């Protein structure tokens, strides 16, 4: 089932990049992100409330809360960088290069989460990095 959710996340991310590229055309990237962030806040807390999970907030261990807070700050930075890249570049190139994060996930998971590496993981990561670089460095299409 995780594969279905991962693919839905990938499809959603692709739609977000496309819509954001359109949205930042005449809007400063930080302002555009702030608009999206408010909606993210409302929708995410709405889902938590709808699922009846609001009471669980107080039970989150302090260490976990610190990691989640740090990830939240870094998520904001990532989005701000992404919005600026979309403002300056094409969606197909900026969005693809942004997905080199997948290679960084593999590296960080091995280093910090002690996940096991095998030849398929290494080849897949190299192919992803190579493909992203090829797309990002390609000549801009005419039109």
XYZ file of N, CA and C in Angstrom:
429
model
N 0.807 -1.199 0.000
C 0.000 0.000 0.000
C 0.857 1.273 0.000
N 2.068 1.159 0.562
C 2.942 2.323 0.602
C 3.295 2.788 -0.805
N 3.357 1.855 -1.751
C 3.693 2.207 -3.131
C 2.603 3.098 -3.728
N 1.351 2.771 -3.455
C 0.239 3.580 -3.961
C 0.337 5.004 -3.407
N 0.566 5.122 -2.091
C 0.670 6.455 -1.492
C 1.891 7.212 -2.000
N 2.999 6.506 -2.225
C 4.191 7.158 -2.775
C 3.940 7.677 -4.183
N 3.255 6.885 -4.996
C 2.948 7.327 -6.359
C 1.944 8.483 -6.356
N 0.976 8.439 -5.445
C 0.036 9.562 -5.324
C 0.771 10.826 -4.883
N 1.748 10.680 -3.984
C 2.552 11.824 -3.545
C 3.353 12.391 -4.715
N 3.919 11.509 -5.534
C 4.702 11.957 -6.697
C 3.810 12.687 -7.698
N 2.636 12.138 -7.957
C 1.707 12.783 -8.881
C 1.268 14.141 -8.330
N 0.957 14.174 -7.045
C 0.568 15.441 -6.407
C 1.694 16.462 -6.497
N 2.928 16.036 -6.246
C 4.073 16.945 -6.322
C 4.239 17.496 -7.733
N 4.004 16.664 -8.741
C 4.107 17.127 -10.131
C 3.046 18.182 -10.428
N 1.844 17.967 -9.928
C 0.774 18.944 -10.129
C 1.115 20.241 -9.395
N 1.670 20.128 -8.187
C 2.057 21.313 -7.411
C 3.097 22.126 -8.164
N 4.107 21.475 -8.723
C 5.144 22.198 -9.479
C 4.513 22.939 -10.648
N 3.632 22.270 -11.359
C 2.991 22.886 -12.523
C 2.142 24.090 -12.123
N 1.312 23.920 -11.098
C 0.454 25.019 -10.647
C 1.277 26.159 -10.056
N 2.334 25.821 -9.330
C 3.186 26.851 -8.733
C 3.890 27.656 -9.812
N 4.371 27.001 -10.855
C 5.037 27.712 -11.958
C 4.086 28.754 -12.557
N 2.835 28.379 -12.717
C 1.839 29.324 -13.234
C 1.617 30.441 -12.212
N 1.525 30.061 -10.940
C 1.215 31.018 -9.881
C 2.304 32.034 -9.588
N 3.563 31.666 -9.792
C 4.651 32.608 -9.471
C 4.998 33.529 -10.635
N 4.280 33.394 -11.738
C 4.594 34.213 -12.912
C 4.586 35.702 -12.579
N 3.587 36.152 -11.858
C 3.448 37.571 -11.542
C 3.460 37.843 -10.037
N 3.981 36.885 -9.266
C 3.971 36.993 -7.805
C 5.368 36.683 -7.276
N 5.787 37.424 -6.265
C 7.084 37.155 -5.639
C 7.049 35.762 -5.003
N 8.100 34.949 -5.210
C 8.106 33.591 -4.677
C 7.803 33.482 -3.175
N 8.367 34.325 -2.302
C 8.027 34.179 -0.873
C 6.542 34.427 -0.592
N 5.943 35.370 -1.302
C 4.514 35.641 -1.126
C 3.676 34.466 -1.629
N 4.068 33.935 -2.769
C 3.360 32.774 -3.317
C 3.424 31.596 -2.340
N 4.606 31.369 -1.767
C 4.734 30.282 -0.795
C 3.891 30.547 0.443
N 3.861 31.797 0.904
C 3.075 32.136 2.093
C 1.595 31.830 1.868
N 1.095 32.117 0.673
C -0.306 31.800 0.351
C -0.526 30.296 0.443
N 0.360 29.532 -0.173
C 0.225 28.074 -0.115
C 0.371 27.556 1.311
N 1.279 28.143 2.075
C 1.532 27.673 3.437
C 0.292 27.820 4.322
N -0.439 28.903 4.148
C -1.672 29.086 4.925
C -2.662 27.975 4.601
N -2.772 27.659 3.332
C -3.694 26.586 2.941
C -3.211 25.225 3.434
N -1.909 25.003 3.393
C -1.344 23.760 3.932
C -1.692 23.639 5.413
N -1.532 24.734 6.124
C -1.847 24.765 7.558
C -3.315 24.426 7.802
N -4.205 25.085 7.089
C -5.635 24.852 7.284
C -6.047 23.424 6.926
N -5.575 22.935 5.802
C -5.947 21.588 5.365
C -5.363 20.527 6.305
N -4.080 20.670 6.668
C -3.462 19.652 7.517
C -4.125 19.585 8.893
N -4.372 20.738 9.521
C -5.051 20.725 10.825
C -6.501 20.287 10.691
N -7.119 20.585 9.551
C -8.477 20.094 9.300
C -8.527 18.577 9.246
N -7.545 17.970 8.595
C -7.477 16.507 8.520
C -7.250 15.915 9.915
N -6.355 16.534 10.688
C -6.090 16.062 12.052
C -7.380 16.116 12.879
N -8.093 17.223 12.789
C -9.345 17.359 13.542
C -10.393 16.365 13.061
N -10.512 16.218 11.736
C -11.493 15.299 11.156
C -11.234 13.861 11.594
N -9.960 13.495 11.711
C -9.604 12.143 12.149
C -9.654 11.995 13.666
N -9.954 13.057 14.377
C -10.049 12.994 15.833
C -8.702 12.829 16.524
N -7.650 13.376 15.961
C -6.290 13.203 16.486
C -5.768 14.417 17.237
N -6.573 15.465 17.400
C -6.098 16.672 18.075
C -5.591 16.382 19.489
N -6.243 15.470 20.195
C -5.854 15.136 21.564
C -4.487 14.490 21.665
N -3.995 13.942 20.577
C -2.697 13.272 20.579
C -1.523 14.247 20.536
N -1.797 15.509 20.270
C -0.733 16.508 20.166
C 0.093 16.591 21.448
N -0.571 16.591 22.575
C 0.125 16.714 23.864
C 0.971 15.484 24.188
N 0.691 14.373 23.539
C 1.404 13.129 23.839
C 2.662 12.932 22.986
N 2.920 13.853 22.062
C 4.112 13.700 21.219
C 5.346 13.918 22.091
N 6.266 12.938 22.112
C 7.485 13.098 22.912
C 8.284 14.327 22.462
N 8.916 14.986 23.412
C 9.656 16.219 23.149
C 10.702 16.038 22.049
N 11.440 14.929 22.089
C 12.472 14.672 21.077
C 11.859 14.597 19.683
N 10.738 13.892 19.564
C 10.062 13.776 18.269
C 9.557 15.135 17.807
N 9.033 15.918 18.736
C 8.538 17.251 18.409
C 9.668 18.149 17.887
N 10.854 18.027 18.484
C 12.000 18.809 18.024
C 12.411 18.422 16.598
N 12.425 17.110 16.328
C 12.761 16.658 14.972
C 11.707 17.121 13.970
N 10.436 17.048 14.350
C 9.369 17.497 13.460
C 9.439 19.004 13.232
N 9.768 19.752 14.272
C 9.903 21.212 14.139
C 11.069 21.553 13.216
N 12.192 20.883 13.396
C 13.345 21.127 12.525
C 13.000 20.786 11.074
N 12.314 19.667 10.869
C 11.909 19.289 9.513
C 10.939 20.313 8.935
N 10.087 20.888 9.772
C 9.158 21.917 9.305
C 9.877 23.156 8.827
N 10.885 23.584 9.574
C 11.668 24.760 9.169
C 12.390 24.474 7.855
N 12.984 23.303 7.749
C 13.706 22.946 6.528
C 12.741 22.784 5.355
N 11.531 22.300 5.620
C 10.513 22.220 4.569
C 10.204 23.607 4.019
N 10.097 24.572 4.914
C 9.846 25.955 4.473
C 10.991 26.461 3.602
N 12.226 26.230 4.036
C 13.377 26.654 3.238
C 13.376 25.971 1.879
N 13.115 24.664 1.871
C 13.067 23.908 0.626
C 12.033 24.490 -0.326
N 10.867 24.802 0.202
C 9.810 25.362 -0.641
C 10.179 26.748 -1.158
N 10.774 27.568 -0.310
C 11.195 28.894 -0.755
C 12.231 28.792 -1.876
N 13.192 27.881 -1.720
C 14.194 27.672 -2.768
C 13.526 27.172 -4.057
N 12.593 26.248 -3.908
C 11.899 25.676 -5.056
C 11.083 26.735 -5.796
N 10.383 27.581 -5.040
C 9.586 28.633 -5.665
C 10.481 29.598 -6.433
N 11.636 29.935 -5.865
C 12.565 30.837 -6.552
C 13.091 30.179 -7.825
N 13.420 28.892 -7.749
C 13.894 28.166 -8.934
C 12.819 28.147 -10.017
N 11.562 27.936 -9.620
C 10.473 27.927 -10.593
C 10.246 29.299 -11.208
N 10.449 30.336 -10.420
C 10.297 31.699 -10.936
C 11.346 31.988 -12.013
N 12.562 31.485 -11.784
C 13.686 31.792 -12.675
C 13.855 30.809 -13.831
N 13.419 29.572 -13.648
C 13.662 28.539 -14.661
C 12.376 27.921 -15.171
N 12.512 26.942 -16.036
C 11.345 26.227 -16.554
C 10.918 25.172 -15.536
N 9.649 24.850 -15.534
C 9.123 23.865 -14.587
C 9.754 22.496 -14.808
N 9.916 22.104 -16.062
C 10.452 20.770 -16.345
C 11.895 20.621 -15.875
N 12.662 21.678 -15.973
C 14.072 21.597 -15.568
C 14.237 21.839 -14.075
N 13.604 22.889 -13.542
C 13.738 23.192 -12.109
C 13.092 22.100 -11.268
N 11.917 21.642 -11.687
C 11.227 20.587 -10.941
C 11.983 19.278 -10.943
N 12.623 18.971 -12.059
C 13.396 17.734 -12.153
C 14.643 17.796 -11.276
N 15.355 18.905 -11.349
C 16.568 19.027 -10.541
C 16.228 19.009 -9.048
N 15.094 19.571 -8.701
C 14.616 19.536 -7.317
C 14.472 18.090 -6.825
N 14.157 17.180 -7.741
C 13.946 15.781 -7.359
C 15.252 15.007 -7.155
N 16.387 15.681 -7.321
C 17.656 15.070 -6.920
C 17.622 14.825 -5.412
N 16.647 15.436 -4.761
C 16.440 15.172 -3.332
C 16.270 13.678 -3.079
N 15.760 12.951 -4.054
C 15.602 11.502 -3.913
C 16.955 10.820 -3.707
N 17.955 11.295 -4.407
C 19.301 10.747 -4.243
C 19.833 11.104 -2.856
N 19.586 12.340 -2.432
C 20.011 12.748 -1.089
C 19.297 11.941 -0.003
N 18.031 11.591 -0.249
C 17.293 10.749 0.706
C 17.999 9.405 0.871
N 18.399 8.815 -0.233
C 19.102 7.523 -0.175
C 20.389 7.665 0.638
N 21.167 8.692 0.348
C 22.440 8.901 1.047
C 22.211 9.135 2.536
N 21.282 10.015 2.880
C 21.008 10.311 4.289
C 20.417 9.112 5.025
N 19.571 8.331 4.336
C 18.989 7.141 4.962
C 20.062 6.112 5.298
N 21.040 5.974 4.416
C 22.135 5.042 4.667
C 23.020 5.556 5.808
N 23.353 6.846 5.769
C 24.260 7.405 6.770
C 23.645 7.525 8.160
N 22.423 8.043 8.232
C 21.850 8.364 9.537
C 20.811 7.367 10.032
N 20.116 6.706 9.119
C 19.093 5.743 9.531
C 19.598 4.305 9.451
N 20.838 4.159 8.996
C 21.499 2.855 8.895
C 20.733 1.879 7.997
N 20.080 2.418 6.966
C 19.402 1.552 6.012
C 20.446 0.841 5.161
N 20.130 -0.369 4.763
C 21.060 -1.185 3.991
C 21.081 -0.746 2.531
N 22.264 -0.808 1.942
C 22.438 -0.452 0.540
C 22.751 -1.714 -0.258
N 22.208 -1.803 -1.469
C 22.526 -2.913 -2.362
C 22.803 -2.329 -3.753
N 23.183 -3.164 -4.668
C 23.585 -2.655 -5.975
C 22.420 -1.988 -6.715
N 21.173 -2.503 -6.519
C 20.025 -1.903 -7.188
C 19.789 -0.472 -6.691
N 19.959 -0.263 -5.390
C 19.783 1.062 -4.811
C 20.829 2.031 -5.358
N 22.064 1.577 -5.426
C 23.148 2.422 -5.929
C 22.926 2.753 -7.410
N 22.625 1.746 -8.221
C 22.398 1.977 -9.656
C 21.196 2.891 -9.861
N 20.127 2.652 -9.116
C 18.936 3.494 -9.232
C 19.233 4.943 -8.874
N 19.982 5.157 -7.804
C 20.324 6.520 -7.390
C 21.210 7.199 -8.427
N 22.160 6.465 -8.970
C 23.041 7.026 -10.003
C 22.234 7.379 -11.250
N 21.313 6.502 -11.639
C 20.474 6.784 -12.806
C 19.571 7.995 -12.561
N 19.013 8.095 -11.356
C 18.169 9.250 -11.030
C 18.978 10.537 -11.089
N 20.169 10.523 -10.496
C 21.012 11.716 -10.499
C 21.419 12.070 -11.933
N 21.807 11.074 -12.699
C 22.202 11.308 -14.086
C 21.049 11.830 -14.923
N 19.876 11.254 -14.757
C 18.701 11.705 -15.500
C 18.323 13.130 -15.142
N 18.344 13.448 -13.861
C 18.013 14.808 -13.426
C 19.024 15.808 -13.978
N 20.297 15.450 -13.928
C 21.334 16.341 -14.450
C 21.169 16.526 -15.960
N 20.876 15.449 -16.671
C 20.688 15.523 -18.118
C 19.534 16.459 -18.472
N 18.431 16.337 -17.747
C 17.278 17.198 -18.003
C 17.583 18.640 -17.613
N 18.163 18.838 -16.436
C 18.429 20.189 -15.951
C 19.410 20.940 -16.831
N 20.365 20.226 -17.390
C 21.387 20.871 -18.206
C 21.070 20.899 -19.689
N 19.885 20.339 -20.053
C 19.499 20.311 -21.458
C 19.207 21.718 -21.959
N 19.265 21.881 -23.260
C 18.969 23.178 -23.870
C 17.479 23.454 -23.729
N 17.152 24.691 -23.472
C 15.756 25.089 -23.358
C 15.075 24.903 -24.708
N 13.895 24.301 -24.695
C 13.149 24.070 -25.926
C 12.697 25.374 -26.555
N 12.646 25.390 -27.864
C 12.164 26.583 -28.564
C 10.663 26.704 -28.363
N 10.198 27.911 -28.232
C 8.756 28.110 -28.128
C 8.398 28.869 -27.008
